[in-house]
Coordinates of C-alpha atoms in Angstrom, one line a residue:
Chain A
D1 CA 18.1 -75.6 63.5
A2 CA 20.9 -73.3 61.5
G3 CA 18.9 -70.4 63.4
I4 CA 17.3 -68.6 60.0
T5 CA 14.1 -67.2 59.9
Q6 CA 12.2 -66.0 56.5
S7 CA 9.6 -62.8 56.9
P8 CA 7.0 -62.8 55.2
R9 CA 6.0 -66.8 55.2
H10 CA 3.4 -66.0 52.8
K11 CA 2.5 -63.0 50.6
V12 CA 0.0 -62.2 47.6
T13 CA 0.7 -59.2 45.7
E14 CA -0.2 -57.7 42.3
T15 CA 1.9 -57.6 39.4
G16 CA 4.5 -54.2 39.1
T17 CA 4.3 -53.9 42.7
P18 CA 7.8 -54.0 45.3
V19 CA 8.4 -57.1 47.1
T20 CA 11.0 -57.6 49.8
L21 CA 11.6 -60.9 51.3
R22 CA 13.7 -60.8 54.7
C23 CA 15.9 -63.6 55.4
H24 CA 17.6 -63.5 59.0
Q25 CA 19.8 -65.3 60.8
T26 CA 21.5 -65.6 64.4
E27 CA 25.0 -67.5 63.8
N28 CA 26.9 -64.8 62.4
H29 CA 27.0 -67.2 59.1
R30 CA 29.4 -65.1 56.6
Y31 CA 27.6 -66.7 53.4
M32 CA 23.9 -66.4 52.5
Y33 CA 21.9 -67.6 49.7
W34 CA 18.5 -66.9 47.9
Y35 CA 17.1 -69.7 45.9
R36 CA 13.7 -70.0 44.5
Q37 CA 11.6 -73.3 44.2
D38 CA 9.4 -74.1 41.1
P39 CA 7.8 -77.6 39.9
G40 CA 10.3 -79.4 37.5
H41 CA 13.1 -77.0 38.1
G42 CA 13.9 -77.6 41.7
L43 CA 16.0 -75.0 43.7
R44 CA 17.8 -72.6 41.8
L45 CA 20.1 -69.8 42.8
I46 CA 19.1 -66.1 42.7
H47 CA 21.8 -64.5 44.7
Y48 CA 24.3 -65.0 46.8
S49 CA 26.3 -63.1 49.6
Y50 CA 29.9 -63.8 51.3
G51 CA 29.9 -61.2 53.5
V52 CA 28.7 -57.7 54.4
K53 CA 28.0 -55.9 51.2
D54 CA 29.4 -58.5 49.3
T55 CA 27.0 -60.0 46.5
D56 CA 27.6 -62.1 43.7
K57 CA 24.4 -63.3 41.0
G58 CA 23.0 -66.9 40.6
E59 CA 21.4 -68.9 37.7
V60 CA 18.2 -66.8 37.7
S61 CA 19.2 -63.8 39.0
D62 CA 17.2 -61.4 36.2
G63 CA 14.2 -59.0 37.8
Y64 CA 15.8 -59.6 41.6
S65 CA 18.4 -57.1 43.8
V66 CA 19.7 -58.5 46.7
S67 CA 21.1 -56.0 49.6
R68 CA 23.3 -57.2 52.9
S69 CA 23.9 -54.5 55.0
K70 CA 24.4 -56.2 58.4
T71 CA 25.7 -60.1 59.0
E72 CA 22.3 -61.2 60.2
D73 CA 20.0 -59.8 57.6
F74 CA 19.8 -60.6 53.5
L75 CA 17.1 -59.0 51.9
L76 CA 15.5 -60.1 48.6
T77 CA 14.0 -57.7 46.4
L78 CA 11.6 -57.8 43.4
E79 CA 11.5 -54.5 42.2
S80 CA 8.7 -54.9 39.6
A81 CA 7.0 -58.3 40.5
T82 CA 5.6 -60.4 37.7
S83 CA 3.6 -63.6 37.5
S84 CA 6.5 -65.8 36.5
Q85 CA 8.1 -64.6 39.6
T86 CA 5.4 -66.5 41.7
S87 CA 7.2 -69.0 43.5
V88 CA 8.4 -70.6 47.3
Y89 CA 11.8 -68.7 48.1
F90 CA 14.5 -70.3 50.5
C91 CA 16.8 -68.5 52.2
A92 CA 20.3 -70.7 52.9
I93 CA 23.3 -69.9 55.0
R94 CA 26.4 -71.8 54.7
D95 CA 28.3 -73.7 58.0
V96 CA 31.5 -73.9 57.5
D97 CA 32.9 -76.5 60.6
L98 CA 36.6 -76.1 60.5
G99 CA 38.1 -79.9 60.3
K100 CA 34.6 -81.5 58.6
S101 CA 33.1 -80.5 55.4
D102 CA 30.6 -77.5 55.2
T103 CA 27.2 -77.2 53.6
Q104 CA 24.2 -75.5 53.5
Y105 CA 21.1 -75.2 55.7
F106 CA 17.8 -73.8 54.5
G107 CA 15.2 -71.5 56.3
P108 CA 11.4 -72.4 56.2
G109 CA 10.7 -71.0 52.7
T110 CA 8.2 -67.9 51.9
R111 CA 5.5 -68.4 49.4
L112 CA 5.1 -65.7 47.2
T113 CA 1.8 -65.3 44.8
V114 CA 1.9 -62.7 42.5
L115 CA -1.6 -62.1 40.7
Chain B
Q1 CA 23.6 -76.7 33.2
Q2 CA 22.1 -78.5 36.4
P3 CA 23.0 -82.2 37.3
V4 CA 20.6 -84.6 36.2
Q5 CA 18.9 -87.0 38.7
S6 CA 17.4 -90.5 37.7
P7 CA 15.0 -91.5 38.0
Q8 CA 12.3 -88.7 38.7
A9 CA 10.2 -90.8 40.7
V10 CA 10.4 -93.9 42.7
I11 CA 7.3 -95.8 44.2
L12 CA 8.7 -98.6 46.7
R13 CA 7.1 -100.7 49.5
E14 CA 8.2 -100.3 53.1
G15 CA 11.9 -102.6 53.5
E16 CA 12.2 -102.1 49.4
D17 CA 15.3 -100.8 48.6
A18 CA 16.3 -97.8 46.1
V19 CA 19.0 -95.8 44.2
I20 CA 19.3 -92.4 42.8
N21 CA 21.8 -91.2 40.8
C22 CA 23.2 -87.5 40.2
S23 CA 25.2 -86.7 37.1
S24 CA 27.2 -83.5 36.7
S25 CA 29.0 -82.4 33.1
K26 CA 31.4 -80.4 35.3
A27 CA 34.6 -81.9 37.3
L28 CA 33.0 -81.6 41.2
Y29 CA 34.6 -81.2 44.4
S30 CA 31.5 -82.0 46.4
V31 CA 28.1 -83.7 46.1
H32 CA 25.6 -83.1 48.9
W33 CA 22.5 -85.0 49.1
Y34 CA 19.3 -83.0 50.6
R35 CA 15.4 -84.7 51.8
Q36 CA 12.4 -82.4 51.2
K37 CA 8.8 -83.3 52.7
H38 CA 6.0 -81.6 50.8
G39 CA 5.4 -78.1 52.3
E40 CA 8.6 -78.2 54.3
A41 CA 12.1 -76.9 53.6
P42 CA 15.2 -79.3 52.3
V43 CA 17.0 -80.9 55.2
F44 CA 20.4 -81.8 54.2
L45 CA 21.2 -85.2 54.7
M46 CA 25.2 -86.0 53.9
I47 CA 28.1 -84.4 51.9
L48 CA 30.2 -86.1 49.6
L49 CA 34.1 -85.0 49.0
K50 CA 36.1 -85.8 46.2
G51 CA 38.8 -87.6 47.5
G52 CA 36.7 -88.5 50.2
E53 CA 35.0 -91.7 51.7
Q54 CA 31.3 -93.1 51.2
M55 CA 28.9 -91.5 53.7
R56 CA 25.9 -93.0 55.6
H57 CA 23.0 -91.1 57.4
E58 CA 21.0 -93.8 59.2
K59 CA 20.3 -96.6 56.5
I60 CA 20.6 -94.1 53.8
S61 CA 24.4 -94.5 52.3
A62 CA 26.3 -92.6 49.2
S63 CA 28.9 -92.5 47.2
F64 CA 31.0 -90.5 44.7
N65 CA 32.3 -91.4 41.2
E66 CA 35.2 -88.6 40.7
K67 CA 36.2 -90.0 37.4
K68 CA 32.3 -90.3 36.0
Q69 CA 31.0 -86.9 38.0
Q70 CA 28.5 -88.9 39.2
S71 CA 26.7 -89.6 43.0
S72 CA 24.7 -92.1 44.0
L73 CA 22.1 -92.4 47.2
Y74 CA 21.2 -95.7 47.8
L75 CA 18.4 -96.3 50.3
T76 CA 18.3 -99.7 52.1
A77 CA 15.2 -101.5 53.6
S78 CA 13.0 -98.2 53.3
Q79 CA 10.7 -97.1 55.8
L80 CA 7.7 -94.6 55.7
S81 CA 9.3 -91.6 56.8
Y82 CA 11.8 -92.2 53.7
S83 CA 9.1 -90.2 51.5
G84 CA 9.8 -87.1 49.8
T85 CA 11.9 -85.3 47.2
Y86 CA 15.7 -85.9 47.5
F87 CA 18.0 -83.4 45.6
C88 CA 21.7 -83.4 44.8
G89 CA 24.0 -80.2 44.8
T90 CA 26.7 -80.2 43.3
E91 CA 30.0 -77.9 44.2
S92 CA 32.7 -77.7 41.2
D93 CA 35.8 -77.4 41.4
Y94 CA 36.2 -74.2 39.7
N95 CA 33.5 -72.3 42.6
T96 CA 33.2 -73.6 45.7
D97 CA 30.9 -70.8 46.9
K98 CA 27.7 -72.2 45.6
L99 CA 25.3 -75.4 44.9
I100 CA 23.9 -76.1 41.7
F101 CA 20.8 -78.5 42.5
G102 CA 19.2 -81.1 40.3
T103 CA 15.4 -81.1 39.7
G104 CA 14.9 -84.1 42.4
T105 CA 13.6 -87.1 42.8
R106 CA 10.2 -88.0 44.2
L107 CA 10.2 -91.2 46.5
Q108 CA 6.8 -92.4 48.0
V109 CA 7.2 -95.6 50.5
F110 CA 3.7 -97.2 51.4
P111 CA 3.4 -99.6 53.9

């Protein structure tokens, strides 16, 4: 358990409305990531953060923005949701264990449906 | 430029073996393997580093061929609990901040 929670866990919204998903971690990890998962596409990186106020784009960043004002929280915002953004969203943290290899651990996911 | 996984799906009887491959067109620093069960988050299995040794998780092992930019996951004497979708995540030599995941291999193990 990497101490990651996501909220909400399920959300149904309408096209054109703004949506914010929250990822919260309790172990002071520097790196945090947002992915979306769709059938046939696997996990695709939306945005990631390498520190407070430090973020970068992933492969599918169009239509999404992120913010990280505190180490423990990484927010993903859909400014105007579209049906193509219906997906399962996973947050992940990167756990760097000095002397060993580091990898990513995933939160439980948020299922978003845009009608 | 997602890595390519093969096969896309595997069906096994308990006790049988399987191999899942992950190939990239880029020079890789590491390959990470995950397993995801339906409705759950992906769970980390193991990591293969450039220049590192073959890794093992229970009866699952993996190798990394740096020259071919390819990793293989070996599932030996499969158990029902091995069912799920397996993903490889690759970390390139020029950007070790992020992983690029393959599209997954669905494994089903039947009694």
